[in-house]
Short mmCIF file of C-alpha atoms in Angstrom, two decimals:
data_model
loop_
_atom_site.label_atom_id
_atom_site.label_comp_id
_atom_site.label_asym_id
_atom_site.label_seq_id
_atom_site.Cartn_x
_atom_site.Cartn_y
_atom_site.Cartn_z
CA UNK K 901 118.93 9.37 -159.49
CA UNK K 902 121.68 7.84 -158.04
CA UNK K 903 124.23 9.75 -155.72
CA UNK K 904 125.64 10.70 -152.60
CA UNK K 905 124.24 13.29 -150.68
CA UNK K 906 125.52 15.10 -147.34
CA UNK K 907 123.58 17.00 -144.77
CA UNK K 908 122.92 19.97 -144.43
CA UNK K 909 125.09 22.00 -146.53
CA UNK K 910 125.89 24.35 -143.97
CA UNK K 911 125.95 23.81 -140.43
CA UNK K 912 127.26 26.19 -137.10
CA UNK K 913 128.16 24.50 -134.04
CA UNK K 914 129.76 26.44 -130.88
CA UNK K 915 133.10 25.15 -129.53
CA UNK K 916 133.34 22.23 -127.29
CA UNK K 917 130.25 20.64 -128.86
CA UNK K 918 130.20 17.47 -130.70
CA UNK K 919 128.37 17.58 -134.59
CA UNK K 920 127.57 14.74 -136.94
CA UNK K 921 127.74 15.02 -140.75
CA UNK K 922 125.60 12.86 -142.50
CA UNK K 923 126.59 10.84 -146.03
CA UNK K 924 124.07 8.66 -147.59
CA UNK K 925 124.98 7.11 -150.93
CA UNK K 926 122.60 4.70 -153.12
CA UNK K 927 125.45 3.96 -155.89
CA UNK K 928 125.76 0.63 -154.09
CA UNK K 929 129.29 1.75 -153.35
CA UNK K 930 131.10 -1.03 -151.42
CA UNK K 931 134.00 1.87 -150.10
CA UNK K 932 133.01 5.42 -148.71
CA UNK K 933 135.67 8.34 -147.69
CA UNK K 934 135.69 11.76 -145.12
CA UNK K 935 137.93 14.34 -146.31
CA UNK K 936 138.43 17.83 -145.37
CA UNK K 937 139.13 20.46 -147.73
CA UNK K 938 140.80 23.74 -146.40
CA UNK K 939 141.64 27.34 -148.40
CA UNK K 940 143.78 26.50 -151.03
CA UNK K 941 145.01 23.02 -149.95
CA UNK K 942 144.41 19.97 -151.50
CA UNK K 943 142.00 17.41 -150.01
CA UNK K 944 143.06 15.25 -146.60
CA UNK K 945 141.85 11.70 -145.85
CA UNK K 946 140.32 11.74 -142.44
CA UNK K 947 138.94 8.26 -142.16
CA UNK K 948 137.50 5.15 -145.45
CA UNK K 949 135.05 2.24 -144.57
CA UNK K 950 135.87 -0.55 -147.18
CA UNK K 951 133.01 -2.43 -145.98
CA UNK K 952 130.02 -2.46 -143.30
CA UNK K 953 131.23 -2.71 -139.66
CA UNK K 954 134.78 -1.95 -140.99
CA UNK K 955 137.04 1.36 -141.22
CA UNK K 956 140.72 2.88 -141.09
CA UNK K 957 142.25 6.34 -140.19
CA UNK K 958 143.18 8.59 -142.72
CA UNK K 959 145.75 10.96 -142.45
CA UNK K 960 143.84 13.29 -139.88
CA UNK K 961 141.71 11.67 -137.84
CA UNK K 962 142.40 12.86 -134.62
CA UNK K 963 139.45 14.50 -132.93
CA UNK K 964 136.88 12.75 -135.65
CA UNK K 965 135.24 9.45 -135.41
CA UNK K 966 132.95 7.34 -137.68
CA UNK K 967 130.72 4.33 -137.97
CA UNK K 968 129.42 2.24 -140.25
CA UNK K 969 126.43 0.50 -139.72
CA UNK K 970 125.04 0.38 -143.42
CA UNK K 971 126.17 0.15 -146.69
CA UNK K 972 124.75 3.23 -147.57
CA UNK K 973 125.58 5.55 -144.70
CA UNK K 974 128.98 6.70 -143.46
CA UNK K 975 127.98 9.61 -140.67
CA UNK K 976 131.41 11.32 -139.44
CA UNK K 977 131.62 12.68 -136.17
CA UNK K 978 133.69 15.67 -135.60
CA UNK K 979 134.13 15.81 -131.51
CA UNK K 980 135.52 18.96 -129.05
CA UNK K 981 138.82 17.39 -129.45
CA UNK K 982 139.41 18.61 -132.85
CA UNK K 983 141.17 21.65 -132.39
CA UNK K 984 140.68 23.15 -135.79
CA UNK K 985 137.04 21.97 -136.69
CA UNK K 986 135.99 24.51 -139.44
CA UNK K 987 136.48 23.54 -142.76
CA UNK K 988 134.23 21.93 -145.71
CA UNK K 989 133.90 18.10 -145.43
CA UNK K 990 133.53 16.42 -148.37
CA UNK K 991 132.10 12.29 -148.27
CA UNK K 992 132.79 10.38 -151.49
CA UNK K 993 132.35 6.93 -152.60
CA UNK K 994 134.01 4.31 -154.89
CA UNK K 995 132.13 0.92 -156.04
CA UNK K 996 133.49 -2.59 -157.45
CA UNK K 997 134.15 -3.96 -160.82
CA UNK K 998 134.60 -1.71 -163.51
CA UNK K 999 133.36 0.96 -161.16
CA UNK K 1000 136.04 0.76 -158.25
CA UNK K 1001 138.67 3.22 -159.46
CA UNK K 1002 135.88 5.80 -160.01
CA UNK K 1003 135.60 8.02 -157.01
CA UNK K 1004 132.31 10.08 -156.68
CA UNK K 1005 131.94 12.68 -154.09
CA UNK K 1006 128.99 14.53 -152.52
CA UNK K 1007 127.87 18.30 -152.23
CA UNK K 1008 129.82 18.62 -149.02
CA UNK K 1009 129.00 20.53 -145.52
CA UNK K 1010 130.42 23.56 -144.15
CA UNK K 1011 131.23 23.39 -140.45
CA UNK K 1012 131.93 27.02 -139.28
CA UNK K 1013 132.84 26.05 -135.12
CA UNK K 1014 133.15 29.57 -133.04
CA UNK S 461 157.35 11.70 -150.01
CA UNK S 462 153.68 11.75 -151.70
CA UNK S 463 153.02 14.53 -153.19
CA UNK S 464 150.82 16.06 -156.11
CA UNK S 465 152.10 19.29 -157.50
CA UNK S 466 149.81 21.74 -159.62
CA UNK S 467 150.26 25.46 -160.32
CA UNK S 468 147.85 27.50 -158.61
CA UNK S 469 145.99 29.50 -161.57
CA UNK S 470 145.81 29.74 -164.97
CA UNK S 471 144.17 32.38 -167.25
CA UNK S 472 142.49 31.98 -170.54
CA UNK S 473 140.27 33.73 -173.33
CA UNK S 474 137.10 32.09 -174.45
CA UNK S 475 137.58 29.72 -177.26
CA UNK S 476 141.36 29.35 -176.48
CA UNK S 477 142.61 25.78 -175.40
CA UNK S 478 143.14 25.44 -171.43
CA UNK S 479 146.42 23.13 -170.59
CA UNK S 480 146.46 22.25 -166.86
CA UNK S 481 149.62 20.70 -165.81
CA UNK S 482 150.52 18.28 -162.44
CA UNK S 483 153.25 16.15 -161.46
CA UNK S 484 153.34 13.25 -158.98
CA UNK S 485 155.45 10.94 -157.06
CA UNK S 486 154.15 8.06 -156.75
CA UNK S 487 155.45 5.57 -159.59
CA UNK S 488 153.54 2.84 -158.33
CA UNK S 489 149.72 5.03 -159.05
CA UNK S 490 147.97 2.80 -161.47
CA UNK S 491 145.34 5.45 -162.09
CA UNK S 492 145.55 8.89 -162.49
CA UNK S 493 142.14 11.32 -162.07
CA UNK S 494 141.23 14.73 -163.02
CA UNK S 495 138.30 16.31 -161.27
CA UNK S 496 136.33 19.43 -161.42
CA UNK S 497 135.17 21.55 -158.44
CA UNK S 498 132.86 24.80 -158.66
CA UNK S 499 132.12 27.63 -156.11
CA UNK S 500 130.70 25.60 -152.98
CA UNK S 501 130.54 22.17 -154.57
CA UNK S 502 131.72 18.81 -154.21
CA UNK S 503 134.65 17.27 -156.87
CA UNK S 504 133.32 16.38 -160.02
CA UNK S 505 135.24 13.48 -161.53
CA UNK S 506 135.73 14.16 -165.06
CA UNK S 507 138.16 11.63 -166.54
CA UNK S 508 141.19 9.17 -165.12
CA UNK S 509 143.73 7.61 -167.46
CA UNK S 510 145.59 4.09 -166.68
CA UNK S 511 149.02 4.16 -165.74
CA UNK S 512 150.06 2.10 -169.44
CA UNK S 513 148.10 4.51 -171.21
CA UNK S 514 149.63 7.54 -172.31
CA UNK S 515 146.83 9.37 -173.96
CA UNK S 516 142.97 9.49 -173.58
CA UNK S 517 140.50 11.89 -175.13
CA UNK S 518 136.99 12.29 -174.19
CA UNK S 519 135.11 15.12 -176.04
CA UNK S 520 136.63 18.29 -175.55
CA UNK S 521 138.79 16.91 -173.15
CA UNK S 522 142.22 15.10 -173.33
CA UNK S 523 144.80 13.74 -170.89
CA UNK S 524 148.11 13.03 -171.73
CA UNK S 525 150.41 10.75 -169.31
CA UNK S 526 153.72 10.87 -169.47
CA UNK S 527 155.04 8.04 -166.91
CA UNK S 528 158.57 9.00 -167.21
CA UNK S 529 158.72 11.92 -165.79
CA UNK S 530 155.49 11.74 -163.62
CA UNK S 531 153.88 14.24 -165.37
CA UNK S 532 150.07 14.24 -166.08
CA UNK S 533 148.13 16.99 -168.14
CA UNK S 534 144.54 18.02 -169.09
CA UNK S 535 143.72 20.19 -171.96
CA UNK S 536 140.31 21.34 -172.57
CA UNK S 537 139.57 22.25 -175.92
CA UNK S 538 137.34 25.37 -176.67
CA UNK S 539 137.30 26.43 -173.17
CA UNK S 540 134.38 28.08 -172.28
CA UNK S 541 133.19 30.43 -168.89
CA UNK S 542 131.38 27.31 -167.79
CA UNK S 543 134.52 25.57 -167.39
CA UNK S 544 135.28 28.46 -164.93
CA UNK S 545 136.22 25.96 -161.60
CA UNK S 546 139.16 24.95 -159.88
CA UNK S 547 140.79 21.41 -161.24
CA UNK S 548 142.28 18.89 -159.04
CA UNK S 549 144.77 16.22 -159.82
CA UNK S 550 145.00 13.09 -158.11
CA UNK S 551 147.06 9.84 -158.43
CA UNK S 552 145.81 6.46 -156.64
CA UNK S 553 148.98 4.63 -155.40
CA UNK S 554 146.29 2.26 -153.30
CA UNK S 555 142.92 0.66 -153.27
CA UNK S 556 141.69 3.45 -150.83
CA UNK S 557 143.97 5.70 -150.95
CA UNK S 558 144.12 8.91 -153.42
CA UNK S 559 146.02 11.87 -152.87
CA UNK S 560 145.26 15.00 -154.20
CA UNK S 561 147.00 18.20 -155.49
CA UNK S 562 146.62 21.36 -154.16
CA UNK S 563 144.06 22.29 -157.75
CA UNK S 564 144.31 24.86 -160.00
CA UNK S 565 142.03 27.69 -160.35
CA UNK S 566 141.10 27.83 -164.52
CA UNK S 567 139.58 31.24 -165.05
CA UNK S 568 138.31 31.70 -168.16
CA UNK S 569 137.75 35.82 -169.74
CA UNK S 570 134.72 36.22 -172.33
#
């Protein structure tokens, strides 16, 4: 089945401590996204990886940093300098040809930071 | 600015038609996207319409575009409790970059 799938679904972290969400897609997805989704707003673009060994900011990215090493994985780091960590994260992909203005998104992760 | 604007619920009986309306700014968008998310979950995409297109039906589903004045709409036909979820517009005005409305919470009464 192909997919993107984030881990774990819910995860609790105490303040000051860095966490790392993980994103694993096998749609052979060339592009891969971190947004954050708060109460009743719309989704915000933290950081996108158009290709391995590459990615850009987003809107919010203070406080979060990413790598990718693999096509397939696009692990988001949310550090002690984000001063507003809980929220859901949501990773999502887009491909190429008649696939690259289709963007699929995973289950997501809860942070809850106290 | 960018900006995607939706209302912020909409009520319906089972059986009736659901209309879920959303404007945008962004003339230059070449695709416009309607997604689905449920309790918990992750945004399902459920159908995106062309910028030259102005209409595009898929099953019970059907998106009108109407370019002029940046309006976009999905109505689903024979709405059911399933389709119980919140609805999220979005208009792509780059290769990576999408932005999305604020969604609209469809509850649907049996």
């Amino acid at each position: 089945d192909g997919g993107i799938t984030q881990s774990p679904k819910y995860l609790f972290r105490k303040e000051g401590q860095n966490v790392t969400l993980s994103c694993e897609q096998n749609l052979n997805h060339d592009a891969m996204y971190w947004y954050r989704q708060d109460p009743g707003q719309g989704l915000r673009l933290i950081y996108y990886s158009q290709i391995v060994n590459d990615f850009q900011k987003g809107d919010i990215a203070e406080g979060y940093s990413v790598s990718r090493e693999k096509k397939e994985s696009f692990p988001l780091t949310v550090t002690s300098a984000q001063k507003n960590p809980t929220a859901f994260y949501l990773c999502a992909s887009s491909g190429a040809g008649v696939t690259l203005y289709e963007q699929y998104f995973g289950p997501g992760t809860r942070l809850t930071v106290t | 600015g960018e900006d995607v604007e939706q209302s912020l619920f909409l009520s319906v009986r089972e059986g009736d038609s659901s209309v879920i309306n959303c404007t945008y700014t962004d003339s230059s968008s070449t695709y416009l996207y309607w997604y689905k998310q449920e309790p918990g979950a992750g945004l399902q995409l459920l159908t995106y319409i062309f910028s030259n297109m102005d209409m595009k039906q898929d099953q019970r589903l059907t998106v009108l575009l109407n370019k002029k004045d940046k309006h976009l709409s999905l109505r689903i036909a024979d709405t059911q409790t399933g389709d119980s979820a919140i609805y999220f517009c979005a208009e792509r005005p780059g290769t990576y970059k999408y932005i999305f409305g604020t969604g609209t919470r469809l509850k649907v009464l049996a």
